[in-house]
Amino acid sequence: MFDLRSISKSFGSLKALDQLDLQLKPKIITGLIGPNGSGKTTLINIMTGIYAPDSGSIYFHQQNLTGESAECFAQKSIARTFQNIRLFKRMTVMENIMASLVTKEKNKRNNWFSYPFTRNKFNLNKAHEVLEIMNLKDQRNLFAEELPLPLRRKLEIARALVAEPEVILLDEPAGGMTPSETFEMAELINLHVAPGRTIVLIEHKMDLISKICNHLVVLNHGEKIVEGETHEVLSHKKVLEAYIGI
Amino acid sequence: MITDFVQNCIDGIMVGSGYSLLALGFTLVFGVLKRLNLSYGPSIMLGAYVGTWSFLNIADNIWLVLLTTICATVVIGIYVEQLCFRAVSKETTIASMVSSFAIWMQLEEIALHLLPERTYPFPAFFDSGLLEFGPFTARSEYLFMFVVMLLLLLILHAFIYRTRIGLAIRAYSDHPSASAYMGIDGSSVLFLAFIIVSIIGGIAGFLILSADSQITPFFGLWATFKGLIAMMLGGIGSLSGAVLGGLILGVIEANAFWYGDPVIRDISSFMLLFTMLIIRPGGIFGHKIEIHQKIASERV
Amino acid sequence: MLNDYLLTVISNIGMISMIAISAYLILITGEISFGQQAYFGISAYAGSIATTLWGWPFWMALIFGSFLAGVAGGLISALTVRINGIYYSIATLAFAEMVRLSLLKFSYQFEIDGEWIGPNGSEGFGEIRWIFENDISILEYTLLIYLVLFLLIAFIYLIEHSKLGMIFRMLGQDPLLASVQGVKIIRYKVLAASLAGFAAGLGGMLYAHSFTYIEPQIFNVMLGVHSLAYGLIGGLGTVLGPIIGVVLDIGFLESIRGIQGYRMIVFGGLMAVMLIFMPRGILDEKRVHRFKKFWEGKTHV
Ligand SMILES: Nc1ncnc2c1ncn2[C@@H]1O[C@H](COP(=O)(O)OP(=O)(O)OP(=O)(O)O)[C@@H](O)[C@H]1O
Ligand SMILES: [Mg+2]
């Protein structure tokens, strides 16, 4: 489905991605790992249209999306979270979730005249559902900037979920979390995010990776060095080299 | 014909060196703060009013006027810094700007209390004389302003790029929070920047007004406008850009005035500014910064 | 009782509120415009030409002027979509000054009843006599202004609570995030700017007919910066914010006429101090939200 062919991206003289090929397998969790600065986030940015690749092409369901805008990628039902959390700071948790529904297909119950937008029953039900799933119900009237970090990460995922995307790209969903919070996040992803969806998960925490990823891709210096089943990859010589630097 | 044009350009550069001085102040303060200080022009205006007041009420001494103008501008600059920029939270750039506008209104009224007439004479630095270079002429006080402006540019450049304090200012302006980890005290950098900028402003106000030999309350608006336009033309954050922007603005204005009238002069400078912002927002000489959308320059 | 002076103040508040709403609309989409006075001016001139020189009916002229202002707003916004921050602010300032200065050169006069009438450069545009010709009292005209203001507020209020309002706020808070959620940024920026132009245009046309005389100097940058400040004082959380700002400014300044000469010193200082504690105004997003929750709690009981 998601098909990246020899993607390159440079920032000045720095090659962040170098002739990278990647085919996502539908309906499984693909882990994307690699040392700091290896180009993982850049790859996700390219997969959501935030950066256009310098060369190479991007296909989604056989459709060429190379050079399209971020809006276009979003409308193809691709959602993401950010490593440096991005929320609408001056909106409440509820409004942040509703914001994600703003551009969803205009069905009978969600058109320009469904008024007021934030009280729309159809949307509200959806939003309450995700809030329930992500355990954010009690915070729904807080402003996003008032949330502690783990809840902000959850809100980002909730926002992605509510749009019912086909693909979700998670950029370090457990970044900065304690082991127990990480554990809870792993459960959430396994139970509620992953089923029926194609997921890409960037993470540095190997226990999280080994717990939930079926498939792994390892990047180093913008190149794909290994790809395969999780347990095989994790014991691969090249991976150990890249990480431990032997 | 061609001599007219050349003469216009000379006049433009002379007048433009005043714009350059104002733009230097603007570019420094915007470079460090990343927030717009609308009250920069009015602070200079009030400073110069204090200068005129001392000229009228204390002594007929040009040095005294220079000194009081600069000191008053510095004091007002500190007041603006404390009230509009230090106290207002950094994330709310609009609040700082609007607050500096509120102070502008205040400064204008204070100036009117100090000296209630519409115009006052401003003492000339030395007796004005017309210098002749072949067919071309230049007024000595403008020439003097031009030279002072170039000197100030050199001093500032050396200060910003050759001293430790300059390094701290650049570090802060580049990345305030990272510079804090390096042990740079942001609030003293801000304070210092405002003092430097106010001194430049005081000198600029003094030179421009003494060349004009009169002062009105409109000087505040005028100075803010000319400084801003010159800064944007040259490209934000570059000292030599600010100077060039000022000179270009002067030359364009002088020619538009000669071939047209005052209204055409003003329209053409705004037209130039507008077109440039659309086509080349980084300024005529600015680095080609891509500010298409925040997206392009921002790390995601 | 309501004397003419008071009515003038009240109607002034109404008309200035419209340009304040216009600046507010741009503010919530995340930009600062120094140029809304241009649209106020464009509509003032166009609307007055329509009633005075072409003999159009008032309402048609009002719509015509404001529509023109809206189109101008959209065009300028389309030209400036690539820039933001201070670049956008200065570009709008430059445009507004271009408009003001062009009006100084703009002359378009007809001979009516042996008199030359119409805009004439720096002499301005006098004899906009629609009120007198139709025997409309100051009170009636004030009511008319408030009718238009009410419609405008209701319209913006509806927008704010619809999908469009959500999109505007998304743009204002994080355009990148908005685009990742599929919002076509450029389209909505242009739309917001057109709406803002239209709102300012309503105020401008009414202003011209209220004072019967306009000149380019009225539409200078001070008007624009004031209208920006109103939104920021009153609060950026609701369309009522800018109106509170206008009432505070004009109302306060009028009520302290006793200390004539110190008004700006007091008011400017108060405003600066207020912005330290409420950087997004009195009715900012948080207070509006709290107020709504409080209200809901009351009505549910
Ligand atoms: N907008 C940008 N401008 C300049 N350089 C960039 C930009 N974005 C990324 N880079 C550089 O590209 C390289 C890859 O960055 P990227 O963020 O993709 O790494 P990463 O694998 O996500 O690292 P981490 O694990 O630390 O998040 C880094 O060296 C980074 O500094
Ligand atoms: Mg990363």
PDB file of N, CA and C in Angstrom, chain A residues 32-41 172 202-204 206 218-223 225 238-239 241-245:
ATOM      1  N   LEU A  32      10.187   1.386  13.344  1.00  0.00           N
ATOM      2  CA  LEU A  32      11.228   2.098  12.608  1.00  0.00           C
ATOM      3  C   LEU A  32      12.243   2.530  13.649  1.00  0.00           C
ATOM      4  N   ILE A  33      13.410   1.912  13.628  1.00  0.00           N
ATOM      5  CA  ILE A  33      14.392   2.264  14.648  1.00  0.00           C
ATOM      6  C   ILE A  33      15.693   2.724  13.996  1.00  0.00           C
ATOM      7  N   GLY A  34      16.563   3.223  14.807  1.00  0.00           N
ATOM      8  CA  GLY A  34      17.844   3.733  14.324  1.00  0.00           C
ATOM      9  C   GLY A  34      18.371   4.757  15.306  1.00  0.00           C
ATOM     10  N   PRO A  35      19.675   4.987  15.303  1.00  0.00           N
ATOM     11  CA  PRO A  35      20.258   5.936  16.249  1.00  0.00           C
ATOM     12  C   PRO A  35      19.717   7.353  16.023  1.00  0.00           C
ATOM     13  N   ASN A  36      20.007   8.231  16.956  1.00  0.00           N
ATOM     14  CA  ASN A  36      19.565   9.633  16.814  1.00  0.00           C
ATOM     15  C   ASN A  36      20.113  10.223  15.523  1.00  0.00           C
ATOM     16  N   GLY A  37      19.265  10.951  14.843  1.00  0.00           N
ATOM     17  CA  GLY A  37      19.717  11.629  13.623  1.00  0.00           C
ATOM     18  C   GLY A  37      19.807  10.718  12.420  1.00  0.00           C
ATOM     19  N   SER A  38      19.234   9.509  12.525  1.00  0.00           N
ATOM     20  CA  SER A  38      19.375   8.603  11.395  1.00  0.00           C
ATOM     21  C   SER A  38      18.331   8.860  10.312  1.00  0.00           C
ATOM     22  N   GLY A  39      17.390   9.743  10.567  1.00  0.00           N
ATOM     23  CA  GLY A  39      16.454  10.118   9.519  1.00  0.00           C
ATOM     24  C   GLY A  39      15.057   9.567   9.685  1.00  0.00           C
ATOM     25  N   LYS A  40      14.739   9.070  10.872  1.00  0.00           N
ATOM     26  CA  LYS A  40      13.416   8.477  11.070  1.00  0.00           C
ATOM     27  C   LYS A  40      12.315   9.521  10.962  1.00  0.00           C
ATOM     28  N   THR A  41      12.477  10.607  11.706  1.00  0.00           N
ATOM     29  CA  THR A  41      11.450  11.639  11.667  1.00  0.00           C
ATOM     30  C   THR A  41      11.329  12.255  10.280  1.00  0.00           C
ATOM     31  N   GLU A 172       7.768   8.329  18.242  1.00  0.00           N
ATOM     32  CA  GLU A 172       8.131   8.192  19.651  1.00  0.00           C
ATOM     33  C   GLU A 172       6.956   8.453  20.591  1.00  0.00           C
ATOM     34  N   ILE A 202       7.948   4.751  15.525  1.00  0.00           N
ATOM     35  CA  ILE A 202       9.350   5.092  15.782  1.00  0.00           C
ATOM     36  C   ILE A 202       9.560   5.000  17.270  1.00  0.00           C
ATOM     37  N   GLU A 203      10.620   4.329  17.700  1.00  0.00           N
ATOM     38  CA  GLU A 203      10.840   4.261  19.145  1.00  0.00           C
ATOM     39  C   GLU A 203      12.291   3.960  19.433  1.00  0.00           C
ATOM     40  N   HIS A 204      12.744   4.441  20.576  1.00  0.00           N
ATOM     41  CA  HIS A 204      14.086   4.073  21.029  1.00  0.00           C
ATOM     42  C   HIS A 204      14.011   2.992  22.091  1.00  0.00           C
ATOM     43  N   MET A 206      13.529  -0.375  23.345  1.00  0.00           N
ATOM     44  CA  MET A 206      13.500  -1.687  22.694  1.00  0.00           C
ATOM     45  C   MET A 206      12.426  -2.596  23.278  1.00  0.00           C
ATOM     46  N   VAL A 218      15.419  -0.833  10.105  1.00  0.00           N
ATOM     47  CA  VAL A 218      16.467  -0.125  10.824  1.00  0.00           C
ATOM     48  C   VAL A 218      17.135   0.875   9.893  1.00  0.00           C
ATOM     49  N   LEU A 219      17.200   2.107  10.330  1.00  0.00           N
ATOM     50  CA  LEU A 219      17.861   3.156   9.553  1.00  0.00           C
ATOM     51  C   LEU A 219      19.172   3.523  10.228  1.00  0.00           C
ATOM     52  N   ASN A 220      20.144   3.869   9.399  1.00  0.00           N
ATOM     53  CA  ASN A 220      21.349   4.482   9.925  1.00  0.00           C
ATOM     54  C   ASN A 220      21.898   5.418   8.863  1.00  0.00           C
ATOM     55  N   HIS A 221      22.224   6.628   9.258  1.00  0.00           N
ATOM     56  CA  HIS A 221      22.692   7.646   8.314  1.00  0.00           C
ATOM     57  C   HIS A 221      21.801   7.741   7.081  1.00  0.00           C
ATOM     58  N   GLY A 222      20.524   7.676   7.280  1.00  0.00           N
ATOM     59  CA  GLY A 222      19.606   7.872   6.165  1.00  0.00           C
ATOM     60  C   GLY A 222      19.471   6.673   5.241  1.00  0.00           C
ATOM     61  N   GLU A 223      20.103   5.579   5.597  1.00  0.00           N
ATOM     62  CA  GLU A 223      19.968   4.397   4.747  1.00  0.00           C
ATOM     63  C   GLU A 223      19.319   3.278   5.524  1.00  0.00           C
ATOM     64  N   ILE A 225      19.420  -0.227   6.759  1.00  0.00           N
ATOM     65  CA  ILE A 225      20.474  -1.228   6.836  1.00  0.00           C
ATOM     66  C   ILE A 225      19.913  -2.641   6.974  1.00  0.00           C
ATOM     67  N   LYS A 238      24.527  -6.104  12.138  1.00  0.00           N
ATOM     68  CA  LYS A 238      24.606  -4.711  11.697  1.00  0.00           C
ATOM     69  C   LYS A 238      23.876  -3.780  12.668  1.00  0.00           C
ATOM     70  N   VAL A 239      22.763  -4.275  13.188  1.00  0.00           N
ATOM     71  CA  VAL A 239      21.973  -3.453  14.087  1.00  0.00           C
ATOM     72  C   VAL A 239      22.747  -3.187  15.366  1.00  0.00           C
ATOM     73  N   GLU A 241      25.896  -3.213  15.666  1.00  0.00           N
ATOM     74  CA  GLU A 241      26.973  -2.288  15.315  1.00  0.00           C
ATOM     75  C   GLU A 241      26.488  -0.852  15.331  1.00  0.00           C
ATOM     76  N   ALA A 242      25.370  -0.636  14.642  1.00  0.00           N
ATOM     77  CA  ALA A 242      24.865   0.729  14.525  1.00  0.00           C
ATOM     78  C   ALA A 242      24.521   1.301  15.896  1.00  0.00           C
ATOM     79  N   TYR A 243      23.962   0.454  16.746  1.00  0.00           N
ATOM     80  CA  TYR A 243      23.512   0.967  18.042  1.00  0.00           C
ATOM     81  C   TYR A 243      24.642   1.067  19.051  1.00  0.00           C
ATOM     82  N   ILE A 244      25.435   0.004  19.098  1.00  0.00           N
ATOM     83  CA  ILE A 244      26.459   0.008  20.134  1.00  0.00           C
ATOM     84  C   ILE A 244      27.761   0.545  19.581  1.00  0.00           C
ATOM     85  N   GLY A 245      27.881   0.512  18.261  1.00  0.00           N
ATOM     86  CA  GLY A 245      29.042   1.120  17.640  1.00  0.00           C
ATOM     87  C   GLY A 245      30.302   0.277  17.761  1.00  0.00           C
TER      88      GLY A 245
END
